Tab-separated table of C-alpha atoms in Angstrom:
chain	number	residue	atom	x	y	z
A	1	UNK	CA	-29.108	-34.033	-15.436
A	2	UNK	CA	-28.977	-35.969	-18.370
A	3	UNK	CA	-32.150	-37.393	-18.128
A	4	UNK	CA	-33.275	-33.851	-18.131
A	5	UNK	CA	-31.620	-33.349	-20.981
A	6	UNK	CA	-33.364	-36.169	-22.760
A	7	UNK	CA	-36.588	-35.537	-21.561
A	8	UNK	CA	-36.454	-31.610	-23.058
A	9	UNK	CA	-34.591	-33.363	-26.761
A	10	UNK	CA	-37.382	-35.887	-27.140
A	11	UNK	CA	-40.335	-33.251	-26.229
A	12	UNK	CA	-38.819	-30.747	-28.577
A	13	UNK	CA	-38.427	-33.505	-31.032
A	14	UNK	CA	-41.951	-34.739	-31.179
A	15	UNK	CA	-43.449	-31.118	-31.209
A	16	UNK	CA	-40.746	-29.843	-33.400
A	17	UNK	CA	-38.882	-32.354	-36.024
A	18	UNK	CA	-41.857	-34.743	-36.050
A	19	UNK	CA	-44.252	-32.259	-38.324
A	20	UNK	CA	-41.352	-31.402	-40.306
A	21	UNK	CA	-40.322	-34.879	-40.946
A	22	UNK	CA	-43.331	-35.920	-42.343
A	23	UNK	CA	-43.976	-33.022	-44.339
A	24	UNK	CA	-40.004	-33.532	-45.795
A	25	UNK	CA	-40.178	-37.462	-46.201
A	26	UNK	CA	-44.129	-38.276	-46.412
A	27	UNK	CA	-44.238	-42.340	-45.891
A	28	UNK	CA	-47.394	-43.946	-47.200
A	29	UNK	CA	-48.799	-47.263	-46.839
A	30	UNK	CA	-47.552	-48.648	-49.432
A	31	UNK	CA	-43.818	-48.093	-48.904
A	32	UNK	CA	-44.279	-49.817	-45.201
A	33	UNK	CA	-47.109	-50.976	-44.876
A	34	UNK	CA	-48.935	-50.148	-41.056
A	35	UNK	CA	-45.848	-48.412	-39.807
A	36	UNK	CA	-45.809	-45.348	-41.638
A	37	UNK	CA	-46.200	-43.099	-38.108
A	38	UNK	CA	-44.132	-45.485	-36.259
A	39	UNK	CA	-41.305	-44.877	-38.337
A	40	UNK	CA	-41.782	-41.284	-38.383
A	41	UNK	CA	-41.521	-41.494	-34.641
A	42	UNK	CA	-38.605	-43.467	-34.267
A	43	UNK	CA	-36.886	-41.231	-36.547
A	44	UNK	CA	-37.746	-38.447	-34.188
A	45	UNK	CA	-36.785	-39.878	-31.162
A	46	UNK	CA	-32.935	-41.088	-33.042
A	47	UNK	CA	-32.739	-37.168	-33.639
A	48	UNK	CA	-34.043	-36.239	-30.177
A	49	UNK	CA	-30.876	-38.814	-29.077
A	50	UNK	CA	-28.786	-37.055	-31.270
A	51	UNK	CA	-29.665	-33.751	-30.089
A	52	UNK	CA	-29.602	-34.248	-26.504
A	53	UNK	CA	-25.981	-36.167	-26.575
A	54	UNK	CA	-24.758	-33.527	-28.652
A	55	UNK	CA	-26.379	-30.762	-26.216
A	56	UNK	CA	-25.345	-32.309	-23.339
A	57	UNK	CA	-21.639	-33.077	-24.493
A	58	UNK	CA	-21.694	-29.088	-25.172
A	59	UNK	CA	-22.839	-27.522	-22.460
A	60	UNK	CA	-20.480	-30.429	-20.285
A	61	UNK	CA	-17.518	-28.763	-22.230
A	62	UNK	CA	-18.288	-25.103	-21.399
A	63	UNK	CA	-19.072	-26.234	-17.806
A	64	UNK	CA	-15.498	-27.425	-17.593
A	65	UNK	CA	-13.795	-24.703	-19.870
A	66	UNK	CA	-15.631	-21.888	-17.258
A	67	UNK	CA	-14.474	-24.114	-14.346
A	68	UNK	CA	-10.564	-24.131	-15.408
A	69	UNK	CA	-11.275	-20.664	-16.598
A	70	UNK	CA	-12.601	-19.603	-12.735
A	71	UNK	CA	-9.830	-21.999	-11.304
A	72	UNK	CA	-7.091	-20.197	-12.923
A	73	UNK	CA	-8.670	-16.378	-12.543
A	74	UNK	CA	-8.199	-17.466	-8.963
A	75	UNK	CA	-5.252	-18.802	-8.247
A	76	UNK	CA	-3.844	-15.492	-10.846
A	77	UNK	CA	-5.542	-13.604	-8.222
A	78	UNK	CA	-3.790	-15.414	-5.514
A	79	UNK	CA	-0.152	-15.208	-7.284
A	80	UNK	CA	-0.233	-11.637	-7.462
A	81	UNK	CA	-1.342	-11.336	-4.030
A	82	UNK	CA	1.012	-13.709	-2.447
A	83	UNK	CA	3.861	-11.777	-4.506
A	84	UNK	CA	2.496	-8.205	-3.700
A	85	UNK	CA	2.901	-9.417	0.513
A	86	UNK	CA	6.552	-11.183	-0.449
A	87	UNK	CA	7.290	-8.041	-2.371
A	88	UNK	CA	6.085	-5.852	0.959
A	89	UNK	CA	8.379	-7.753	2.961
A	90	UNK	CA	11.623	-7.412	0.942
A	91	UNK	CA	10.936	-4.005	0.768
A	92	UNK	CA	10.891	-3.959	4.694
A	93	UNK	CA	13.476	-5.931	5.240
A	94	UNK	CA	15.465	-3.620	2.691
A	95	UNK	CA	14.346	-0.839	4.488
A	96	UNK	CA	15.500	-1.883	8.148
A	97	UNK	CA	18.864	-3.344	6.566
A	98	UNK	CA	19.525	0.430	5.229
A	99	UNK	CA	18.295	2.032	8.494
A	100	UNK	CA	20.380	-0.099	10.211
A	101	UNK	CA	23.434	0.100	7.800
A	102	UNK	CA	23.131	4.505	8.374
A	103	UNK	CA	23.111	3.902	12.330
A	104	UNK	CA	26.201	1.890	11.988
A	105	UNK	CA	28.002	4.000	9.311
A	106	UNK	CA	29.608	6.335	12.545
A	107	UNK	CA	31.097	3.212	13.755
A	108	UNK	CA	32.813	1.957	10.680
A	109	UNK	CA	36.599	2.274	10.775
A	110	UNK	CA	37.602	4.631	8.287
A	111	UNK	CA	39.555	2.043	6.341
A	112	UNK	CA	36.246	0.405	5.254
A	113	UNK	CA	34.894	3.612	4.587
A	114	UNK	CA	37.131	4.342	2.058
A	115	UNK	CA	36.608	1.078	0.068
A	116	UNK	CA	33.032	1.959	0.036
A	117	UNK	CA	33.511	5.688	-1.245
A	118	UNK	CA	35.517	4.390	-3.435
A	119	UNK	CA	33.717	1.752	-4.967
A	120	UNK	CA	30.537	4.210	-4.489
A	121	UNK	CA	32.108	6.075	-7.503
A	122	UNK	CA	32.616	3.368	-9.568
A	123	UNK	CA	33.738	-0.406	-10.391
A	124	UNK	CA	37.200	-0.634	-9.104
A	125	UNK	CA	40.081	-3.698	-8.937
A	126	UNK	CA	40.900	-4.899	-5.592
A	127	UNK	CA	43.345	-7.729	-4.004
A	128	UNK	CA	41.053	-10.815	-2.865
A	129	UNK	CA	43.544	-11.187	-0.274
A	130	UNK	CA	43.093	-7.409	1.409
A	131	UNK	CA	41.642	-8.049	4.805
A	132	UNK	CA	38.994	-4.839	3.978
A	133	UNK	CA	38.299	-6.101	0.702
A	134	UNK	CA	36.833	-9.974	2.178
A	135	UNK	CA	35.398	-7.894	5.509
A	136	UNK	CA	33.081	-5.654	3.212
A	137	UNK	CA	32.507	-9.061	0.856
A	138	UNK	CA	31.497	-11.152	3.932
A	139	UNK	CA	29.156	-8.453	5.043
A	140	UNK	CA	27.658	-8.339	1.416
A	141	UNK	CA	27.976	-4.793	1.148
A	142	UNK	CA	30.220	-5.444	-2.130
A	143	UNK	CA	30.430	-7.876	-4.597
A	144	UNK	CA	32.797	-9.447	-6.910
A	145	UNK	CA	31.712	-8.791	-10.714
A	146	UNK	CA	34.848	-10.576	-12.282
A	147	UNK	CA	38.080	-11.760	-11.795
A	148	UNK	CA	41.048	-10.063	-12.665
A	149	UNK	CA	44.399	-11.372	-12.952
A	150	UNK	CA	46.965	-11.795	-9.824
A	151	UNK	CA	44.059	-12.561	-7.404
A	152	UNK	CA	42.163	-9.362	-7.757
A	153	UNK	CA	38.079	-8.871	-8.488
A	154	UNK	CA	36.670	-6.046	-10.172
A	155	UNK	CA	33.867	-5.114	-7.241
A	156	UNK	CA	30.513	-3.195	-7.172
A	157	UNK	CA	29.169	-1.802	-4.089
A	158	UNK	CA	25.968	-3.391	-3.316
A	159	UNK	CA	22.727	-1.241	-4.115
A	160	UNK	CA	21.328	-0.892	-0.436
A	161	UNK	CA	24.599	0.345	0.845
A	162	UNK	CA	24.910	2.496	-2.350
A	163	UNK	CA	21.014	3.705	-1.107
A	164	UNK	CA	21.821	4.021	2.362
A	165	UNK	CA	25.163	6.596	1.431
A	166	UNK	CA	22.688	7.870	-0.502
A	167	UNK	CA	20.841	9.089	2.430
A	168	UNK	CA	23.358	9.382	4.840
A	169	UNK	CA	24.844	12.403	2.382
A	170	UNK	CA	21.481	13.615	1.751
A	171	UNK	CA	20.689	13.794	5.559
A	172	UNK	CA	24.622	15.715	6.354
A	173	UNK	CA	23.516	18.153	3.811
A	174	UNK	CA	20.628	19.178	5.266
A	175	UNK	CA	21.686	19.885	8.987
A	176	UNK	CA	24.661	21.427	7.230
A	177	UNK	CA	22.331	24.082	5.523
């Protein structure tokens, strides 16, 4: 490829720089004596050299510049994709968690219930030693948001459950109506 690139320099050169060389910088006889075309020449092929290294070293650059530019288009490409499927899946896992949680819900015992319909409405302060309280925090269904003095939390229902009551009131009040 280089050579190409050579080949093209020092043919442009000749048919190019050449006439305007000697028509800039006329050499005669008398300032060298026999080589007056030769140096012309040589001139013209140093500037063909120039030219070609400098035209090579160019388009080598925006070769590599379009390559890391291509490179990186397609791995962005990939990123979003891999993170559009991972953010598919959470979504169904979220969704079979909640359908899961609302075919349970009849089967919770009512003192759970009330933790959650309570905590449903807001923050509230509960003992880390109430047998409830570490029951719904092992499940993950609330969590602790700080500590409070006297071995209490402040809690906060988790946002699935808090979806899933969501629905579960949603669905009573429609086969009540």
């Amino acid at each position: 490829v280089r050579y190409g690139f050579l080949s093209v320099a020092i043919v442009l050169s000749i048919r190019f720089i050449l006439p305007i060389l000697k028509d800039i910088a006329p050499l005669t006889e008398q300032d060298l004596p026999g080589y007056s075309y030769a140096a012309h020449f040589a001139l013209t092929i140093l500037f063909s050299l120039i030219a070609e290294t400098l035209t090579f070293e160019l388009v080598a650059w925006m070769y590599l510049k379009l390559e890391k530019f291509i490179e990186r288009r397609k791995l962005r490409k990939e990123l979003a994709r891999k993170q559009e499927i991972e953010s598919k899946e959470i979504k169904r896992i979220q969704e079979k968690f909640i359908e899961n949680f609302i075919l349970a819900w009849p089967l919770i015992a009512p003192r759970y219930k009330y933790f959650v319909y309570e905590l449903r409405r807001g923050h509230k302060g509960y003992s880390d030693t109430n047998s409830a309280i570490n029951y719904l925090r092992q499940q993950g269904w609330i969590h602790p948001i700080t500590e409070l003095p006297y071995s209490h939390c402040l809690y906060r229902l988790d946002e699935l459950i808090f979806e899933a009551l969501n629905r579960i009131e949603s669905a009573a009040t429609a086969t009540d109506s």
